[in-house]
């Protein structure tokens, strides 16, 4: 079943990002299926992280449309109408529709509910593990206002709210197996724990789409396996769609439903892991030769 | 037109002084990423050193040739100011390099307070006047009694600034020291790995910046004929404004910014109100930073995610 | 710092020779440094031209002092080999701090509460205790300002060099409102003859805070997307602009002459006068002008406490956590849906509000405001208190305020140096205050770049509230 074709949560159309004269992403289109684990792969410098930064609102794309749908697949008319209206968000029959390129970065997270992690981990290292998870629930906790009197005076209604937040944080601590370290500064955790904490923190902001930038980088095989389990559980138990950039092919092939391959800012392949694996263009990209020469090289290295 | 021309001359003179101070800010910011708050006071100290040297040469040694006196005063002020700046970096900034970002800033503010009060204690709080130097002027235009003049000292300031900038540009672009400096600006760690003596390069940066400030200090003394221990702060902030306006880290930018600030200040005083000239300078600083943080000639900063 | 001047050459003949060489070199450098401005002095002689006087002896004395000091240091503290042993073991200061810290807060609070009583008992009466209680008020004001700025710099990591602007806004707002004739007349018509003179402080206090907060928003909005030193410089510029406007807008602010005859503080509507309806008569006391001073002391203690409690509460709220998260990593904050501009603005405005309160208090205490009280030095002093105290730490900031302001005040009393065999009767100790202050700022930063108390306490915990070490806490980029 190709969910990314029938029920896309994110539709990327003609995404282009230029930095001065450099075209980092060049007219890339793809879709991300709701409830899928989608992997974005490609050699170094292929434009994966740039595409990611556009999706999560940190860069404003030079060209292109990034349509994110809550609830269910949007109709083409809905998307076109919203694009033409010049607005960033609209409610549709299925739920809500957002054009991410029109939202400021913090609203990509708070309104469109896209969460992300970073290639070089960005935890609040001077705050404790628990505090990190509480910060992630900022949106939920400020429903009654940024300086709500109930929180200022520590009224029971606020304490109830805070308790809920604590419980959610605890749930995720259990999930990533960090309950014992809850009161330690995040900066004191070992690398693998920091990676998991960053994912837990992103999940605490209650996203519909979780974007992970090289989550397995620097993990040992055991940690990597645990990560796979965690990601599959995120998809299965919370219905959160996962989009990840990854170099570790074991992670990519094992857990993803859909793989998109970029090279030099262009999409060269798109399909299920099995399809992509046998695509000559992908093999050429990874081996660094022209497509025509793939067979020769494969023969040479004994594939 | 005549008022305009006169203000243009005055503004360029003032701008030369600001530009020379601004280079010190921009170089230090470029190489260690800190705003050397004490630089304005280093400038003030240099004016005092110039004053002492001037008195020593004229009243004690009795040298009468004004150009000889000025030349010696400039050299003396440059040497001693360079030494002062070297000592400041050594004592107040180097131990803090690589630590907490705020620490060198506070240390520099402390140094600024220390320097101005040191001069106050050592030389007294009152204005120090000097007899006018190079009082002659060239009348460029005479419009019904309103004379547009170019004073010799203004000419001296502008020519000296131009010569110094030429030399300075040569130093940065063509010598090993300049290369080491630019390397440290790009990546201090890598430069050190490649055998650049980073500490020495930074020290020299402070010394060169202070020497240029010393020239500005002597010019200031000569131009206004008076100096006070409090005279470091406002020119310092204005020169910093100039550095920011031109694009901090950019050397031509510092000079351009200095000239612009000098012009804006004189024109503002002439056409609007002299009371608010400092407000104008500070406002330009704020407006530039808000709307064009990279300045006129600086490179825009791309946020790394 | 090992031996910076002698170079780090591997082959050293002997420690003593190296130390001696270093001492001589530093002595010579000191002599050269001091030569132009200490060795010579341009002296005014009446209205005539400047003449030079010479003080080479003084210059040489300094040089010898520095040389001897360095020699002694090299042979003791900086002795080769000693440094390595000292590292690793925690400093005795940290041990003492760990021992004292649980008791520090209650002890400090009790001291603040009973300070006037102690001062009266020790000095033996109300009137002689005036100096000490005034000093207490003075320190209290800086504790409050430090805690207010701490929200901006310590929690949110935004470097504000123009904090004094908000202090000025508060002070001028109160001065202008309380001396305003139309308001006074209107109040007199509606609420009684003396209403405004008696109640103005209590009515204006919140107004001043709100006005200052509004200015915080107005100034903050355009500049808060700047980072690091740029933000510092723009805030400095704003501080200076406000001061220059106060000087030059004579019609509104009375310019450099300032605003005088601000009504004094009242005990919630009861004036501190000798009259029948005065404070003393109402409470059956004999009239003493010190009652007002002591009341002022308690007002500043209460205001400081309000600042501290509000900060404590805010830190445990989402907004406070967002401030700290902002200081740690702004990009991560944005990825979690935190509106960083709004969050920075709230920090800026909250800090400004407490600055405004402190300003109103300043105006009612001194009963005179002029632009001279709001110079950059003031901002620098408050910032120095925050950084010296250890950013984010309330106890540290309070301790730093006591040390710095108390210490500076003590420097006024250096009159023993005036005796003939020391520096002579011409010596003016107040001149040296700022000199020593500047020196202390540099020295403290070099000695403890992270301030007296580094590290922070977690705002929420599962099992135990742990202290996060200062090395992990970031300082912010904005």
Coordinates of C-alpha atoms in Angstrom, one line a residue, chain A residues 60-264:
Chain A
X60 CA 12.0 30.2 3.9
X61 CA 12.2 28.4 0.5
X62 CA 13.0 30.4 -2.5
X63 CA 10.2 28.6 -4.4
X64 CA 7.8 25.9 -3.7
X65 CA 4.8 24.8 -1.6
X66 CA 4.8 22.7 1.5
X67 CA 1.3 21.7 2.3
X68 CA 0.7 19.9 5.6
X69 CA -2.7 18.4 6.3
X70 CA -4.2 17.5 9.7
X71 CA -7.0 14.9 9.9
X72 CA -6.9 13.5 6.4
X73 CA -5.8 14.0 2.9
X74 CA -6.7 17.5 1.6
X75 CA -8.4 17.9 -1.8
X76 CA -6.5 19.5 -4.5
X77 CA -9.1 22.3 -4.5
X78 CA -8.5 23.0 -0.9
X79 CA -4.8 23.3 -1.4
X80 CA -5.2 25.5 -4.5
X81 CA -7.8 27.7 -2.7
X82 CA -5.5 28.2 0.2
X83 CA -2.6 29.0 -2.0
X84 CA -4.6 31.5 -4.0
X85 CA -6.0 33.1 -0.8
X86 CA -2.5 34.1 0.3
X87 CA -3.2 32.7 3.8
X88 CA -1.0 30.3 5.8
X89 CA -3.7 28.1 7.3
X90 CA -7.3 27.0 6.7
X91 CA -9.7 24.5 8.2
X92 CA -10.9 21.8 5.8
X93 CA -13.4 19.1 5.9
X94 CA -10.9 16.6 7.1
X95 CA -9.2 18.9 9.6
X96 CA -6.8 21.7 8.9
X97 CA -4.4 22.6 6.2
X98 CA -1.2 24.6 6.5
X99 CA 1.2 26.0 4.0
X100 CA 4.4 25.7 6.0
X101 CA 6.5 28.1 3.9
X102 CA 4.1 30.8 5.0
X103 CA 4.4 30.2 8.7
X104 CA 7.1 31.6 11.0
X105 CA 9.3 28.9 12.5
X106 CA 7.7 28.7 15.9
X107 CA 4.2 28.4 14.4
X108 CA 5.3 25.4 12.3
X109 CA 5.7 23.7 15.6
X110 CA 2.9 25.3 17.6
X111 CA 0.2 25.5 15.0
X112 CA 1.1 22.9 12.3
X113 CA 2.5 20.6 14.9
X114 CA 5.7 19.6 13.2
X115 CA 8.5 18.8 15.6
X116 CA 12.1 18.2 14.9
X117 CA 15.4 17.2 16.2
X118 CA 18.8 18.4 15.1
X119 CA 21.9 16.9 13.6
X120 CA 24.1 18.3 16.3
X121 CA 21.9 17.7 19.3
X122 CA 20.4 20.9 20.7
X123 CA 19.3 20.2 24.2
X124 CA 18.9 22.8 26.9
X125 CA 22.1 21.5 28.5
X126 CA 22.0 23.6 31.6
X127 CA 18.4 22.5 32.4
X128 CA 17.5 19.1 33.8
X129 CA 16.0 16.3 31.7
X130 CA 12.6 16.9 33.2
X131 CA 12.8 20.6 32.6
X132 CA 13.7 20.0 29.0
X133 CA 10.5 18.0 28.6
X134 CA 8.5 20.7 30.4
X135 CA 9.7 23.4 28.1
X136 CA 8.6 21.2 25.2
X137 CA 5.0 21.4 26.5
X138 CA 5.1 25.2 26.5
X139 CA 2.2 25.5 24.1
X140 CA -0.1 23.3 26.2
X141 CA 0.9 24.9 29.4
X142 CA 0.3 28.5 28.3
X143 CA -3.3 27.8 27.1
X144 CA -4.5 30.1 29.9
X145 CA -2.0 32.8 28.9
X146 CA 1.7 33.5 29.1
X147 CA 1.4 35.3 32.4
X148 CA -1.9 33.7 33.6
X149 CA -2.8 34.7 37.1
X150 CA -3.6 31.1 38.1
X151 CA 0.0 30.2 37.4
X152 CA 1.4 33.3 39.0
X153 CA -0.6 32.6 42.2
X154 CA 0.0 28.9 41.9
X155 CA -3.8 28.2 42.1
X156 CA -5.1 24.6 42.1
X157 CA -6.2 24.9 38.5
X158 CA -2.7 25.6 37.5
X159 CA -1.3 22.9 39.7
X160 CA -3.6 20.4 37.9
X161 CA -2.3 21.6 34.6
X162 CA 1.3 21.3 35.7
X163 CA 0.6 17.8 37.0
X164 CA -0.7 16.8 33.6
X165 CA 2.5 18.1 32.1
X166 CA 4.6 16.2 34.6
X167 CA 2.7 13.0 33.8
X168 CA 3.2 13.4 30.1
X169 CA 6.9 14.1 30.7
X170 CA 7.2 11.0 32.9
X171 CA 5.5 8.9 30.3
X172 CA 8.1 9.9 27.7
X173 CA 10.9 9.4 30.2
X174 CA 9.7 5.9 30.7
X175 CA 9.4 5.4 27.0
X176 CA 13.1 6.5 26.4
X177 CA 14.3 4.8 29.6
X178 CA 15.6 8.0 31.3
X179 CA 13.4 8.1 34.5
X180 CA 16.5 7.6 36.6
X181 CA 18.2 10.6 35.1
X182 CA 15.1 12.9 35.3
X183 CA 16.8 15.3 37.7
X184 CA 20.2 15.4 36.1
X185 CA 21.3 18.2 33.8
X186 CA 20.7 17.3 30.2
X187 CA 24.2 18.2 29.3
X188 CA 25.5 15.5 31.7
X189 CA 23.9 12.6 29.8
X190 CA 25.9 10.4 27.5
X191 CA 25.5 10.9 23.8
X192 CA 23.0 8.1 23.1
X193 CA 20.8 9.3 25.9
X194 CA 20.9 12.8 24.6
X195 CA 19.7 11.6 21.2
X196 CA 16.8 9.8 22.8
X197 CA 16.0 12.7 25.1
X198 CA 15.8 15.0 22.1
X199 CA 13.3 12.7 20.5
X200 CA 11.3 12.5 23.7
X201 CA 11.4 16.3 23.9
X202 CA 10.1 16.7 20.4
X203 CA 7.3 14.2 21.1
X204 CA 6.3 16.1 24.2
X205 CA 5.2 19.0 21.9
X206 CA 2.6 16.6 20.6
X207 CA 3.4 16.6 16.9
X208 CA 1.6 15.1 13.9
X209 CA 4.9 15.0 12.0
X210 CA 8.2 14.3 13.6
X211 CA 11.3 15.2 11.7
X212 CA 14.5 13.6 12.8
X213 CA 17.8 14.8 11.4
X214 CA 20.2 11.8 11.5
X215 CA 18.8 10.3 14.7
X216 CA 21.2 7.3 14.6
X217 CA 24.4 9.2 14.0
X218 CA 27.0 8.3 16.5
X219 CA 24.9 5.5 18.1
X220 CA 26.4 2.0 18.7
X221 CA 24.5 -1.0 17.2
X222 CA 22.6 -1.7 20.4
X223 CA 21.4 1.9 20.7
X224 CA 20.6 2.0 17.1
X225 CA 18.3 -1.1 17.5
X226 CA 16.6 0.6 20.5
X227 CA 16.1 3.6 18.3
X228 CA 14.4 1.5 15.7
X229 CA 12.0 0.1 18.3
X230 CA 11.3 3.6 19.6
X231 CA 10.5 5.0 16.2
X232 CA 8.3 2.1 15.3
X233 CA 6.4 2.5 18.5
X234 CA 6.0 6.2 17.9
X235 CA 4.3 5.4 14.7
X236 CA 2.3 2.5 16.0
X237 CA 1.2 3.9 19.4
X238 CA 0.8 7.6 18.7
X239 CA 0.0 7.7 15.0
X240 CA 2.7 10.3 14.5
X241 CA 4.2 10.3 11.0
X242 CA 8.0 10.3 11.0
X243 CA 10.3 11.9 8.4
X244 CA 14.0 11.2 8.9
X245 CA 17.3 11.9 7.4
X246 CA 19.6 9.0 7.8
X247 CA 22.9 7.7 6.6
X248 CA 22.6 4.4 8.5
X249 CA 21.1 2.1 5.8
X250 CA 20.2 -0.6 8.3
X251 CA 17.9 1.9 10.1
X252 CA 16.5 3.2 6.8
X253 CA 15.8 -0.2 5.2
X254 CA 14.5 -1.8 8.4
X255 CA 12.0 0.7 9.5
X256 CA 11.0 3.0 6.7
X257 CA 7.9 2.6 4.5
X258 CA 9.0 5.1 2.0
X259 CA 12.4 6.3 0.9
X260 CA 13.3 9.4 -1.1
X261 CA 16.8 9.9 -2.5
X262 CA 18.3 13.3 -3.2
X263 CA 21.5 14.0 -5.0
X264 CA 22.9 17.4 -5.7

